[in-house]
C-alpha positions as YAML, in Angstrom:
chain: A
units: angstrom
residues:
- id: 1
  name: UNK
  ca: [0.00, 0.00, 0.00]
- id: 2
  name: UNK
  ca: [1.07, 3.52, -0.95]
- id: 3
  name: UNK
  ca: [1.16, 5.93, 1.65]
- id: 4
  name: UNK
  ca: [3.32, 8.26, -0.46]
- id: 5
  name: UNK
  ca: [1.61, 12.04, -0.74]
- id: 6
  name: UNK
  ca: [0.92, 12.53, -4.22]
- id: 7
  name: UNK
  ca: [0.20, 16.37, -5.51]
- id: 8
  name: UNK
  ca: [-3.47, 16.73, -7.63]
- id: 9
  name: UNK
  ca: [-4.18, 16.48, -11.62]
- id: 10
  name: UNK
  ca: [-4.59, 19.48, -13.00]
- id: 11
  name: UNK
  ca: [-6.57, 19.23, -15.87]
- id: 12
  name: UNK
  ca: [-6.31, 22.08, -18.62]
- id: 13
  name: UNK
  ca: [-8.94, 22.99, -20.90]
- id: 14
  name: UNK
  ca: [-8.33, 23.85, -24.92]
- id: 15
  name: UNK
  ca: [-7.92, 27.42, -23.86]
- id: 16
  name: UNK
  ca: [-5.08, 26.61, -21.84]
- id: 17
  name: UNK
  ca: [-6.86, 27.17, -18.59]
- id: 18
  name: UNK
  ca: [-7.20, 24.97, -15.59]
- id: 19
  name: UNK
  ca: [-10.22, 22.91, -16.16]
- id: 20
  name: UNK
  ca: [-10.54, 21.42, -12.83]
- id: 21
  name: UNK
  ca: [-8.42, 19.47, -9.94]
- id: 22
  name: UNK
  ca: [-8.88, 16.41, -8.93]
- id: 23
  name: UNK
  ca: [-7.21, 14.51, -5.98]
- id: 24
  name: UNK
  ca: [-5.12, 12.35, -7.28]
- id: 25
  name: UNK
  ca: [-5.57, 9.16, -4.83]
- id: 26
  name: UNK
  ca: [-9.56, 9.46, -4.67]
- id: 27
  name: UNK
  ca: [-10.59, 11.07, -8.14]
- id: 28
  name: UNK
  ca: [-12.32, 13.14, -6.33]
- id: 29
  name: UNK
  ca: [-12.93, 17.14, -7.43]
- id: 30
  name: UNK
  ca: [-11.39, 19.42, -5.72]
- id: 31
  name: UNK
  ca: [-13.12, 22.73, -4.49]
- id: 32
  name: UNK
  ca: [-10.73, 25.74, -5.60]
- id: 33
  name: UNK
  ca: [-10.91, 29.36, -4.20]
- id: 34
  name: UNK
  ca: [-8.67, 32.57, -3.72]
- id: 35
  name: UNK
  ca: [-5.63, 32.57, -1.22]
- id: 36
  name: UNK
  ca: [-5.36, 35.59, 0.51]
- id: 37
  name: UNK
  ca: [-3.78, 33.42, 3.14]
- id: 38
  name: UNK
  ca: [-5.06, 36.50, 6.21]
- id: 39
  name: UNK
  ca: [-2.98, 39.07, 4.15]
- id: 40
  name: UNK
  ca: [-5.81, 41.25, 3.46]
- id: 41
  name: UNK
  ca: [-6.84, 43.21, 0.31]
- id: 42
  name: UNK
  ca: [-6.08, 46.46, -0.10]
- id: 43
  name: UNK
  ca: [-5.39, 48.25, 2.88]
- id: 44
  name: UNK
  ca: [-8.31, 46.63, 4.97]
- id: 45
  name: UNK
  ca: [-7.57, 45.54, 8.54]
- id: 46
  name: UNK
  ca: [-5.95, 43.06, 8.35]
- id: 47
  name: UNK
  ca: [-3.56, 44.39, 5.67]
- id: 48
  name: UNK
  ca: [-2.72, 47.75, 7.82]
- id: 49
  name: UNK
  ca: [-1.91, 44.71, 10.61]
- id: 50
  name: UNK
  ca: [0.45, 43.18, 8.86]
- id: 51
  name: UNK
  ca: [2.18, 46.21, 7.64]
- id: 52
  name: UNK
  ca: [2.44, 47.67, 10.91]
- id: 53
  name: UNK
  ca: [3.58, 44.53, 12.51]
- id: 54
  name: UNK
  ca: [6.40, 44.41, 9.96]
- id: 55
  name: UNK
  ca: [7.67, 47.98, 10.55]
- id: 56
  name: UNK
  ca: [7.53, 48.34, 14.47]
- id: 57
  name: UNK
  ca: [9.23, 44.34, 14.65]
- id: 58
  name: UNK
  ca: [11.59, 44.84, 11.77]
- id: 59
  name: UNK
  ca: [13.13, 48.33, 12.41]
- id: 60
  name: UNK
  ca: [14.71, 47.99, 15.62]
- id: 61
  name: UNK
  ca: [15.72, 44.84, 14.80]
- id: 62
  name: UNK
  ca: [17.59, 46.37, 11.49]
- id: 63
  name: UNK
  ca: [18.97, 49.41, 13.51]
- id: 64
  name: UNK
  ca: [19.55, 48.20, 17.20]
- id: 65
  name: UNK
  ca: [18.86, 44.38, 17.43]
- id: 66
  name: UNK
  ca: [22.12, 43.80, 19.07]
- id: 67
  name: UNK
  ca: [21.96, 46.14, 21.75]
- id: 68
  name: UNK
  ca: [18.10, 44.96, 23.30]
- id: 69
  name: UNK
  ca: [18.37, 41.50, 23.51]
- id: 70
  name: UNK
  ca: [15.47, 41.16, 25.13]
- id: 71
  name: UNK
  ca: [13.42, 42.39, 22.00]
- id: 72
  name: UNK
  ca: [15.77, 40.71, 20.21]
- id: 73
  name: UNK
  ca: [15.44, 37.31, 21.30]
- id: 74
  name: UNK
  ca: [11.58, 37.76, 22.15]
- id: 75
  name: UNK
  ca: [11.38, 38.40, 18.08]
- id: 76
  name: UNK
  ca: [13.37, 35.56, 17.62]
- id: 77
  name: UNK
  ca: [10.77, 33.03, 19.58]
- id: 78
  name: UNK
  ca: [7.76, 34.92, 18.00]
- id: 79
  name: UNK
  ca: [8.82, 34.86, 14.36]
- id: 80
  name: UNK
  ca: [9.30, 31.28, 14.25]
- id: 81
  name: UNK
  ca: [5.79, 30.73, 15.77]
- id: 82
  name: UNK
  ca: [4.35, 32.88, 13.43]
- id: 83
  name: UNK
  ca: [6.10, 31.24, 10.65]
- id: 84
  name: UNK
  ca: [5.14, 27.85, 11.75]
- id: 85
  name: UNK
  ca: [1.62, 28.59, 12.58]
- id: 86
  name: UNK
  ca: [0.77, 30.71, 9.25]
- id: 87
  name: UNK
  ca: [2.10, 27.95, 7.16]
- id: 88
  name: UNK
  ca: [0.25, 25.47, 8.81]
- id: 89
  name: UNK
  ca: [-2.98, 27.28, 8.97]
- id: 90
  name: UNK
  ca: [-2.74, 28.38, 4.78]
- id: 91
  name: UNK
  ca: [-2.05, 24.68, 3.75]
- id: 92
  name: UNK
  ca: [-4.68, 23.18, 6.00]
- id: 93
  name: UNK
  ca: [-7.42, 25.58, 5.00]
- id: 94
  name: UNK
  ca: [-10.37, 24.48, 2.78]
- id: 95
  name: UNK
  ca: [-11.81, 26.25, -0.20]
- id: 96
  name: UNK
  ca: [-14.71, 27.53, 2.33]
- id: 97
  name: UNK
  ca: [-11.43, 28.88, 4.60]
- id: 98
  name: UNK
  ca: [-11.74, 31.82, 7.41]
- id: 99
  name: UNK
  ca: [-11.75, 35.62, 7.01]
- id: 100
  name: UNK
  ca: [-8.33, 36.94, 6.71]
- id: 101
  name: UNK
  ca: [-8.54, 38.66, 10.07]
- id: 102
  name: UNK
  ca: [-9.24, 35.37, 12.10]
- id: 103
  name: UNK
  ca: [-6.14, 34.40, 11.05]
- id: 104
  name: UNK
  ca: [-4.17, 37.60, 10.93]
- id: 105
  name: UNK
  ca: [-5.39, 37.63, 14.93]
- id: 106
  name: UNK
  ca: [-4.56, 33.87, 15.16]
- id: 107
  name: UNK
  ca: [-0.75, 34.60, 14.32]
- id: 108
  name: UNK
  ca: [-0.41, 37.58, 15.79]
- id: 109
  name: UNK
  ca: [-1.20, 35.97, 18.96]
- id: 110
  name: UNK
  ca: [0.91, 33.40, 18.61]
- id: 111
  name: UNK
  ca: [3.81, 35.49, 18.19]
- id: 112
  name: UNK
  ca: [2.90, 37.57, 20.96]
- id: 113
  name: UNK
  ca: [3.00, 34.05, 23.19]
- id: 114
  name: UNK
  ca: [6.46, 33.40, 21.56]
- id: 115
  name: UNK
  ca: [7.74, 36.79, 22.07]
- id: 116
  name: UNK
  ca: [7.01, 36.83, 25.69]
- id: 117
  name: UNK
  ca: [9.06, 33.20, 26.27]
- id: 118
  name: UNK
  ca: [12.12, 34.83, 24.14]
- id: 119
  name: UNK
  ca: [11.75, 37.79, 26.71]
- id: 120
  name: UNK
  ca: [12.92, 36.02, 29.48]
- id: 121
  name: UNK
  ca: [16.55, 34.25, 30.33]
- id: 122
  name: UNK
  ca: [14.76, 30.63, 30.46]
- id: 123
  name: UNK
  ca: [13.84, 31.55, 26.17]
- id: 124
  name: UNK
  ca: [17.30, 33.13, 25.55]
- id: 125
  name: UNK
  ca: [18.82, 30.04, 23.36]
- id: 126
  name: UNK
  ca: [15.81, 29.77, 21.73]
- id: 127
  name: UNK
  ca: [15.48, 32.87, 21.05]
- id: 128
  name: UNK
  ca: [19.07, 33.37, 19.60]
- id: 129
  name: UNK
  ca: [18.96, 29.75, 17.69]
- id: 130
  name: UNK
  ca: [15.56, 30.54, 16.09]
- id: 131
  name: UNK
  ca: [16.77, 33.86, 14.88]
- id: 132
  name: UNK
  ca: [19.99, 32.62, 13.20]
- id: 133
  name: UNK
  ca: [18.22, 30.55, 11.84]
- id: 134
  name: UNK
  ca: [15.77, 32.94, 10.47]
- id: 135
  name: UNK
  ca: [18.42, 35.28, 9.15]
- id: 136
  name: UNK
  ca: [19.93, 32.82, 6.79]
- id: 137
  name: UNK
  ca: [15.98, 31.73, 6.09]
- id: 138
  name: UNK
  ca: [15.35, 35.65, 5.25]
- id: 139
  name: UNK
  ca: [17.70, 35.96, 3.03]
- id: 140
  name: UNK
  ca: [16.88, 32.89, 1.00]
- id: 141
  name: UNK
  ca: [13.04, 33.61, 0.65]
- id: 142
  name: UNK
  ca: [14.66, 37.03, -1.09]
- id: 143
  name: UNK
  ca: [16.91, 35.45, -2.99]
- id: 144
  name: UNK
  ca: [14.64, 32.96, -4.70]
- id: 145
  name: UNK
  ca: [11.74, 35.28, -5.21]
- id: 146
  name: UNK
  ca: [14.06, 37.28, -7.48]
- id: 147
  name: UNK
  ca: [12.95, 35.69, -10.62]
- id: 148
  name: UNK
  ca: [9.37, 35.16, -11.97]
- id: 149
  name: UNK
  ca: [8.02, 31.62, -10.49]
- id: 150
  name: UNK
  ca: [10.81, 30.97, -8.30]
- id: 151
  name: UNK
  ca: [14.52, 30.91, -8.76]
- id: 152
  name: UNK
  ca: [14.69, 27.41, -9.93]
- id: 153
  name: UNK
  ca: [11.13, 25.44, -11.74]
- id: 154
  name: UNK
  ca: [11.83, 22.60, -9.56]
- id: 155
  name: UNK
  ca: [10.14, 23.90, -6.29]
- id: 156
  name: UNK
  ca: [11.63, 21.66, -3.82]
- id: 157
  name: UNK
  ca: [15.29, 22.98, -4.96]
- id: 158
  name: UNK
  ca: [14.01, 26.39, -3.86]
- id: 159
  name: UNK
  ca: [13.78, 25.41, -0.50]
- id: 160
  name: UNK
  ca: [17.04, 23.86, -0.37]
- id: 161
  name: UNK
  ca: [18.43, 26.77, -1.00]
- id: 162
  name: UNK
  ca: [16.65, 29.00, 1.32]
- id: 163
  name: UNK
  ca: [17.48, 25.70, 4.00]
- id: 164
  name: UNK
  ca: [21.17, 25.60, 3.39]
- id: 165
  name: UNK
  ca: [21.07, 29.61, 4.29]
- id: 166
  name: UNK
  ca: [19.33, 29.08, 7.17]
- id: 167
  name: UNK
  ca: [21.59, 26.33, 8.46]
- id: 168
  name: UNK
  ca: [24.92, 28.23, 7.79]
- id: 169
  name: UNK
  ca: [23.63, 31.32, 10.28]
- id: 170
  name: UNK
  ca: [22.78, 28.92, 12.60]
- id: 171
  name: UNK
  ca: [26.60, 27.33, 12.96]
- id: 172
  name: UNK
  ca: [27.84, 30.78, 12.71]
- id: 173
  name: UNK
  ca: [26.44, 31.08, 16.33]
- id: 174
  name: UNK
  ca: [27.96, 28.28, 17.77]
- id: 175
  name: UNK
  ca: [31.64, 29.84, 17.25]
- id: 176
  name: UNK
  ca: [30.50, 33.63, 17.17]
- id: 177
  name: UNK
  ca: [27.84, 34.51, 19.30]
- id: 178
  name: UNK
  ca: [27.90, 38.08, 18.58]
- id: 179
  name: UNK
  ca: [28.73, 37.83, 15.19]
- id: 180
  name: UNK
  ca: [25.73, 35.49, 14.05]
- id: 181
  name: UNK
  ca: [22.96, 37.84, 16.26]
- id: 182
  name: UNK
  ca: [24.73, 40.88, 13.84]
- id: 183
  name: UNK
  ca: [24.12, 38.77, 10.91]
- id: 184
  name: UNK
  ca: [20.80, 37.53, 12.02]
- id: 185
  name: UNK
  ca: [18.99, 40.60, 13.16]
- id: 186
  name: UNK
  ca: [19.47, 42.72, 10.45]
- id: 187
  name: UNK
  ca: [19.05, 40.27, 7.85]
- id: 188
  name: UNK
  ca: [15.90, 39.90, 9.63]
- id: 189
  name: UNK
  ca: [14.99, 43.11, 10.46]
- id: 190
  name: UNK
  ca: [16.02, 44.44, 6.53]
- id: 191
  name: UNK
  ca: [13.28, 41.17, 5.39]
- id: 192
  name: UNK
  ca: [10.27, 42.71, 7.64]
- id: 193
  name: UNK
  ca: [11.04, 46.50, 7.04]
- id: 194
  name: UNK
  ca: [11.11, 45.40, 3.19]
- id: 195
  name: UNK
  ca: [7.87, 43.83, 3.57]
- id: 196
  name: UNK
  ca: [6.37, 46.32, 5.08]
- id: 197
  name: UNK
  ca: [7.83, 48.74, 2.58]
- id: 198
  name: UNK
  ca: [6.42, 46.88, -0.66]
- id: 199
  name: UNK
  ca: [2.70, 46.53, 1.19]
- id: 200
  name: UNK
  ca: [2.89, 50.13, 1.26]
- id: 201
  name: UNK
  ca: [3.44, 50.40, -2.48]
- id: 202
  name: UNK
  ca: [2.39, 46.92, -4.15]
- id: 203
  name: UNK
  ca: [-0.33, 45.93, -1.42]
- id: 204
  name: UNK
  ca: [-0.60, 42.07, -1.89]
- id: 205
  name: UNK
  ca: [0.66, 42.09, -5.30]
- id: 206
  name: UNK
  ca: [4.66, 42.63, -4.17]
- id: 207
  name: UNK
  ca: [6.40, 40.54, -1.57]
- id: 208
  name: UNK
  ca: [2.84, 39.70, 0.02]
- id: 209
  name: UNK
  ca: [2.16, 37.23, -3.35]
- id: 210
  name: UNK
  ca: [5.77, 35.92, -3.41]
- id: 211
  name: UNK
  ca: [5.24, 34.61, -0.09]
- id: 212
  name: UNK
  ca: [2.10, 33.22, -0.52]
- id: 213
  name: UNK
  ca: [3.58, 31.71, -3.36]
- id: 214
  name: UNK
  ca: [6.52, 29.83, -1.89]
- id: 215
  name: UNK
  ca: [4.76, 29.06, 1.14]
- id: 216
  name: UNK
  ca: [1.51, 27.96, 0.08]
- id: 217
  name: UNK
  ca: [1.09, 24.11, -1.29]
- id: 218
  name: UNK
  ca: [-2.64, 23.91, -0.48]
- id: 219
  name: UNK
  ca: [-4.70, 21.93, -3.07]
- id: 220
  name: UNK
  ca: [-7.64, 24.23, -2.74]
- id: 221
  name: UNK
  ca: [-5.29, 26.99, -4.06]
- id: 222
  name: UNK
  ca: [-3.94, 25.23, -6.79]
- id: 223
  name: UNK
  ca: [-5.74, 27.15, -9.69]
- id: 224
  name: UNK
  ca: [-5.06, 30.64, -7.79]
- id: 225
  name: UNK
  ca: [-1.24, 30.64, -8.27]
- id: 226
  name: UNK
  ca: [-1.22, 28.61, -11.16]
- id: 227
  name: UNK
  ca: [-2.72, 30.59, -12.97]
- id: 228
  name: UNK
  ca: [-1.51, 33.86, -11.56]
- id: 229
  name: UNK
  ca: [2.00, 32.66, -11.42]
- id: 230
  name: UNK
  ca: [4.87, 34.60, -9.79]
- id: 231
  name: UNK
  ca: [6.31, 37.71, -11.63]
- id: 232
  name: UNK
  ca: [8.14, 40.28, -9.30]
- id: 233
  name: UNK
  ca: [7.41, 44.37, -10.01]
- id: 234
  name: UNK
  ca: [10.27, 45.56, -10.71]
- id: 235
  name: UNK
  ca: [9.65, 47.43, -7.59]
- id: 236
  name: UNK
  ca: [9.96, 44.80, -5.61]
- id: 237
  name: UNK
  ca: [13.10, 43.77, -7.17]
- id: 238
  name: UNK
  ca: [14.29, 47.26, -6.16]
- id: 239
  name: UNK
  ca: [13.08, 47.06, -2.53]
- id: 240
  name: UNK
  ca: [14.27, 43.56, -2.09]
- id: 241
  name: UNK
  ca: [17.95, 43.83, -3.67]
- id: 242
  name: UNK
  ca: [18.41, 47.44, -1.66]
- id: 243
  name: UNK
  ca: [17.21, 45.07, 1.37]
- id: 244
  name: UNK
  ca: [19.95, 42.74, 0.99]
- id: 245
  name: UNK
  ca: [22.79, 45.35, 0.74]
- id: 246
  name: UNK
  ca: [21.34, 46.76, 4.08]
- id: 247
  name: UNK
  ca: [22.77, 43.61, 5.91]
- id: 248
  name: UNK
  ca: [26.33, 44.31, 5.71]
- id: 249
  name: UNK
  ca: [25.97, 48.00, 6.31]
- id: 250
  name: UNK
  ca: [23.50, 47.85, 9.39]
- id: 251
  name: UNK
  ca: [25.48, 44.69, 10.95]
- id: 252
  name: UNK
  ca: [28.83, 47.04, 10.88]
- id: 253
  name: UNK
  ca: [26.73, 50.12, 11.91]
- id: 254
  name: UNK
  ca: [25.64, 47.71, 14.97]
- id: 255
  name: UNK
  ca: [28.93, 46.44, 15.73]
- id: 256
  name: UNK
  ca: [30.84, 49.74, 15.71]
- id: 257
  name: UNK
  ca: [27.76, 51.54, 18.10]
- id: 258
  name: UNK
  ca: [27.13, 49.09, 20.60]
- id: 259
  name: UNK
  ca: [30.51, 47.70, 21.79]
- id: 260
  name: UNK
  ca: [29.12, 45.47, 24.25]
- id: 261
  name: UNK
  ca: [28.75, 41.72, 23.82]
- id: 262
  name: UNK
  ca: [25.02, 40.04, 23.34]
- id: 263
  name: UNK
  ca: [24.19, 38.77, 26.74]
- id: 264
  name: UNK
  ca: [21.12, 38.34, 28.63]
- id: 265
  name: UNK
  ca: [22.97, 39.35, 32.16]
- id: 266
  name: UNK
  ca: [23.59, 42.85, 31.59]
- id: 267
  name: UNK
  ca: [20.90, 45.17, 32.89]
- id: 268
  name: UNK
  ca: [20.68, 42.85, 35.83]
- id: 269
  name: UNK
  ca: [24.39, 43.58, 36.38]
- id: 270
  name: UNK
  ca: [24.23, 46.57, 36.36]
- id: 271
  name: UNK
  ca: [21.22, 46.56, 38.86]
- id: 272
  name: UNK
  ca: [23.06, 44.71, 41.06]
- id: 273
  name: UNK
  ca: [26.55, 46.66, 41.14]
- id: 274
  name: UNK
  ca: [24.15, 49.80, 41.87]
- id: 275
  name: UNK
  ca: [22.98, 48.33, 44.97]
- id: 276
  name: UNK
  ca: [26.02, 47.15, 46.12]
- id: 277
  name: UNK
  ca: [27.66, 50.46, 45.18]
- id: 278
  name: UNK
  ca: [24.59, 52.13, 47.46]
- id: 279
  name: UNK
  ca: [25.11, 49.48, 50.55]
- id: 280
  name: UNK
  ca: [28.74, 50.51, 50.49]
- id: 281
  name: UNK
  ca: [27.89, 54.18, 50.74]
- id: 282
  name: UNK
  ca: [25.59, 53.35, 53.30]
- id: 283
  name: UNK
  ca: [28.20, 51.90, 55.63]
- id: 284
  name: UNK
  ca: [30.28, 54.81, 55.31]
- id: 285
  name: UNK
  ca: [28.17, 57.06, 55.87]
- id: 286
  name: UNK
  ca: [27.07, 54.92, 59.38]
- id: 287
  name: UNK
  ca: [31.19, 55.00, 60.23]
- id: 288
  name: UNK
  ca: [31.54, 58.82, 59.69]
- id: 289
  name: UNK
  ca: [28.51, 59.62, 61.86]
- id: 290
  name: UNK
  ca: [30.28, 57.40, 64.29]
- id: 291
  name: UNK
  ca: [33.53, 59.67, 64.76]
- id: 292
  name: UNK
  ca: [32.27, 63.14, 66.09]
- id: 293
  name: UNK
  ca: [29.57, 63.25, 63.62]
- id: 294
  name: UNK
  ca: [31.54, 65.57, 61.35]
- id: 295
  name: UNK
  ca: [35.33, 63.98, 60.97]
- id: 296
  name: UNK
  ca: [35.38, 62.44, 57.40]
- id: 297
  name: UNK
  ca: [36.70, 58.76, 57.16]
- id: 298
  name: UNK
  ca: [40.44, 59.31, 56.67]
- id: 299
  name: UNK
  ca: [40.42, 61.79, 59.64]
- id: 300
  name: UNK
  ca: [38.90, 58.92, 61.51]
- id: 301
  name: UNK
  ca: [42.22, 56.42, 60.20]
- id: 302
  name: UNK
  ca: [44.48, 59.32, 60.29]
- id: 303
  name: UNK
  ca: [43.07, 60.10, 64.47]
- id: 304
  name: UNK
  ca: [43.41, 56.27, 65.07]
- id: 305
  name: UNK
  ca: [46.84, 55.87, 63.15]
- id: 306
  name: UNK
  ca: [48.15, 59.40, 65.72]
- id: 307
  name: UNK
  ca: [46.55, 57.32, 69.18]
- id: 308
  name: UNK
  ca: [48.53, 54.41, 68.11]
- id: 309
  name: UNK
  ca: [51.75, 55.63, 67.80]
- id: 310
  name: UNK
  ca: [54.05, 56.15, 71.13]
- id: 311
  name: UNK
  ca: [55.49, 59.51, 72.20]
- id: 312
  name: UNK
  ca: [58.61, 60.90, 72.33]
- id: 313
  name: UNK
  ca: [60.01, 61.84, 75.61]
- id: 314
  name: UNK
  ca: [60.10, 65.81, 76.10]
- id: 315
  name: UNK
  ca: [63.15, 66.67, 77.63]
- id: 316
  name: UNK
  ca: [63.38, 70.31, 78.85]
- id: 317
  name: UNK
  ca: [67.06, 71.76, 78.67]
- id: 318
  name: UNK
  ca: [67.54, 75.31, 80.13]
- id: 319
  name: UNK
  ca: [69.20, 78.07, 78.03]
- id: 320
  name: UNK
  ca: [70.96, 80.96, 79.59]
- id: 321
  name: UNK
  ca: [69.17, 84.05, 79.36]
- id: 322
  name: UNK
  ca: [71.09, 87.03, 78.82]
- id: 323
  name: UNK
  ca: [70.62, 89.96, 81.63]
- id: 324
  name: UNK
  ca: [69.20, 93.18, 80.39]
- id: 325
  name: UNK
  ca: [69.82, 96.56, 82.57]
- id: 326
  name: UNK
  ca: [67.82, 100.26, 81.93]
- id: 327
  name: UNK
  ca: [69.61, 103.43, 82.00]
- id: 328
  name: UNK
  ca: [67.94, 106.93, 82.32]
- id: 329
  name: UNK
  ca: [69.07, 107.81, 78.98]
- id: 330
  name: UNK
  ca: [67.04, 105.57, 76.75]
- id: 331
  name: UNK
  ca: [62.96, 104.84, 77.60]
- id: 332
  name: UNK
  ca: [64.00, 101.47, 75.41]
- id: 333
  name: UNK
  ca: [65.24, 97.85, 77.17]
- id: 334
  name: UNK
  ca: [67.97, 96.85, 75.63]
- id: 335
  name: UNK
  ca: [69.45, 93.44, 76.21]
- id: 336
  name: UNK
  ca: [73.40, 93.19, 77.29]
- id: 337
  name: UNK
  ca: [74.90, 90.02, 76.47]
- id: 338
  name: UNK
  ca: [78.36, 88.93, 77.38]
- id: 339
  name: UNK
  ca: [80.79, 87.92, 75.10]
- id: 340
  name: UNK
  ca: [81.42, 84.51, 74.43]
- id: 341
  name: UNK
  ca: [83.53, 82.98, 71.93]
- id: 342
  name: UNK
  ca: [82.17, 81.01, 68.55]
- id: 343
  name: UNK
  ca: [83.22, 78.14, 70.60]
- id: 344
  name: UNK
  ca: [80.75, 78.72, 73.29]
- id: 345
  name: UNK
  ca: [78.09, 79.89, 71.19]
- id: 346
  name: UNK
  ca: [78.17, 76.67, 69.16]
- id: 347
  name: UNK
  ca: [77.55, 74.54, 71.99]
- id: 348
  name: UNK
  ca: [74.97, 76.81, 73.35]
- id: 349
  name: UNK
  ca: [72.84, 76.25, 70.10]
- id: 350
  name: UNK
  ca: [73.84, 72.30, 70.10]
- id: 351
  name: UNK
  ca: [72.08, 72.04, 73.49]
- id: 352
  name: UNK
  ca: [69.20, 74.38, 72.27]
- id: 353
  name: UNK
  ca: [68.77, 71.31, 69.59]
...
């Protein structure tokens, strides 16, 4: 028995158009309808979601990722929740499907739940291991959407590609930390604040299609994108090419601004060396008041240092004084010393010493 997945006939009419598609283990028909896939049209709800999402996640991540790596790593968690859910929820959708903002909500919230995990030291690795690996994943999605229908016809070499990108950011971590978050963030950040860019400009024809295109393999969509196909504005060429040559520039901006390393112990360290700093004040303050009150805390050493040390023994020598005598003729006292010899007088000042 064949439980091997096989794709559905597609059955063209003389026109060239699909005819109808069948599933291809059953016979059966298969219902087709549009795949907006929650991106919206126009710029409904759920469109101005999206594009907001994209700008406010994308831009500090571009611009600053390495320096809050709590954002950082919280985007990290979230993204690849959102990824995983909004793939799962476009391929397992029937022709009947949901409104686009039940499942623009649905992801959202399900990045919010992965973003608040990555917030946290216990989602740290996670959060750095799912964004390398969503750098090297960004850049691949851009890289094969370049030409119309995919880089290569053979679909599942497409996602080779954009695999083997993916994998080489994440080993990049495990021997350079901080240069794989560099690499990662903005080559992350650069993919959203693209996105958001072309929704802006091409609404769900740009970027918006391509991904809908690579992403989606749902049966009931077959005849939308076969039909359609995928053929790139050349605006979107633009914003996605000027995208990529953001990475190296940003990840050197980054590296050059925020000298210090990526590490989830750094606010808390400096919380920490503030209090200590504050309980060491503290106690000095306590030992000044201690002392008089007022003496400062080397007067206090320098007082205890003085009581410490012993005394020298005073010893009192007497010096001659010379005799003075007053005469009538001058209202002045004027001292009379006797002469002594240089002899004399340098003893008298060697027992003055």
């Amino acid at each position: 028995m064949n439980l091997s997945r096989r794709g559905p006939v597609i059955a063209y009419g003389d026109a060239g158009n699909i005819a109808n598609v069948t599933d291809a283990a059953t016979g059966a028909a298969i219902a087709q309808s549009a795949a907006t896939d929650g991106g919206g049209v126009d710029f409904d709800v759920s469109a101005i979601l999206w594009l907001a999402f994209s700008l406010i996640v994308g831009l500090p991540l571009m611009l600053v990722g390495i320096r809050v790596w709590r954002f950082t790593t919280g985007a990290g968690v979230g993204l690849a929740v959102l990824a995983c859910i909004w793939a799962a929820f476009i391929n397992a959708l029937s022709a009947n499907g949901i409104s686009d903002i039940v499942v623009t909500i649905i992801v959202l919230v399900s990045f919010l739940l992965g973003f608040s995990i990555g917030l946290f030291k216990l989602g740290r690795a996670a959060g750095m291991a799912c964004l390398a690996l969503l750098g090297g994943i960004s850049v691949g999605i851009r890289v094969v959407l370049f030409r119309p229908n995919l880089l290569v016809p053979i679909y599942g070499v497409n996602w080779a590609i954009v695999a083997i990108l993916g994998v080489a950011t994440f080993v990049v971590i495990l021997f350079q930390q901080r240069v794989a978050m560099l690499i990662a963030s903005t080559s992350v950040g650069t993919f959203l604040t693209a996105l958001g860019v072309d929704l802006i400009i091409n609404k769900q024809s740009g970027m918006s299609f391509g991904l809908r295109y690579l992403f989606d393999r749902n049966s009931s969509h077959v005849e939308y994108f076969y039909s359609l196909g995928w053929h790139p504005p050349l605006v979107t060429e633009i914003i996605m090419g000027f995208s990529l040559g953001l990475i190296p520039i940003c990840a050197v901006g980054q590296h050059y601004l925020f000298k210090q390393p990526f590490y989830a112990g750094r606010k808390d360290y400096i919380l920490s060396s503030r209090i200590s700093s504050e309980s060491t004040a503290r106690e000095i303050v306590n030992d000044e008041e201690t002392v008089g009150g007022t003496a400062s805390l080397s007067e206090k050493k320098l007082a205890a240092s003085e009581q410490s040390l012993p005394l020298p023994d005073i010893v009192h020598h007497s010096i001659p004084v010379p005799s003075m005598t007053f005469t009538a003729a001058d209202d002045r006292h004027q001292p009379q010393s006797p002469m002594i010899t240089r002899k004399e007088s340098d003893e008298l000042i060697g027992v003055a010493k």
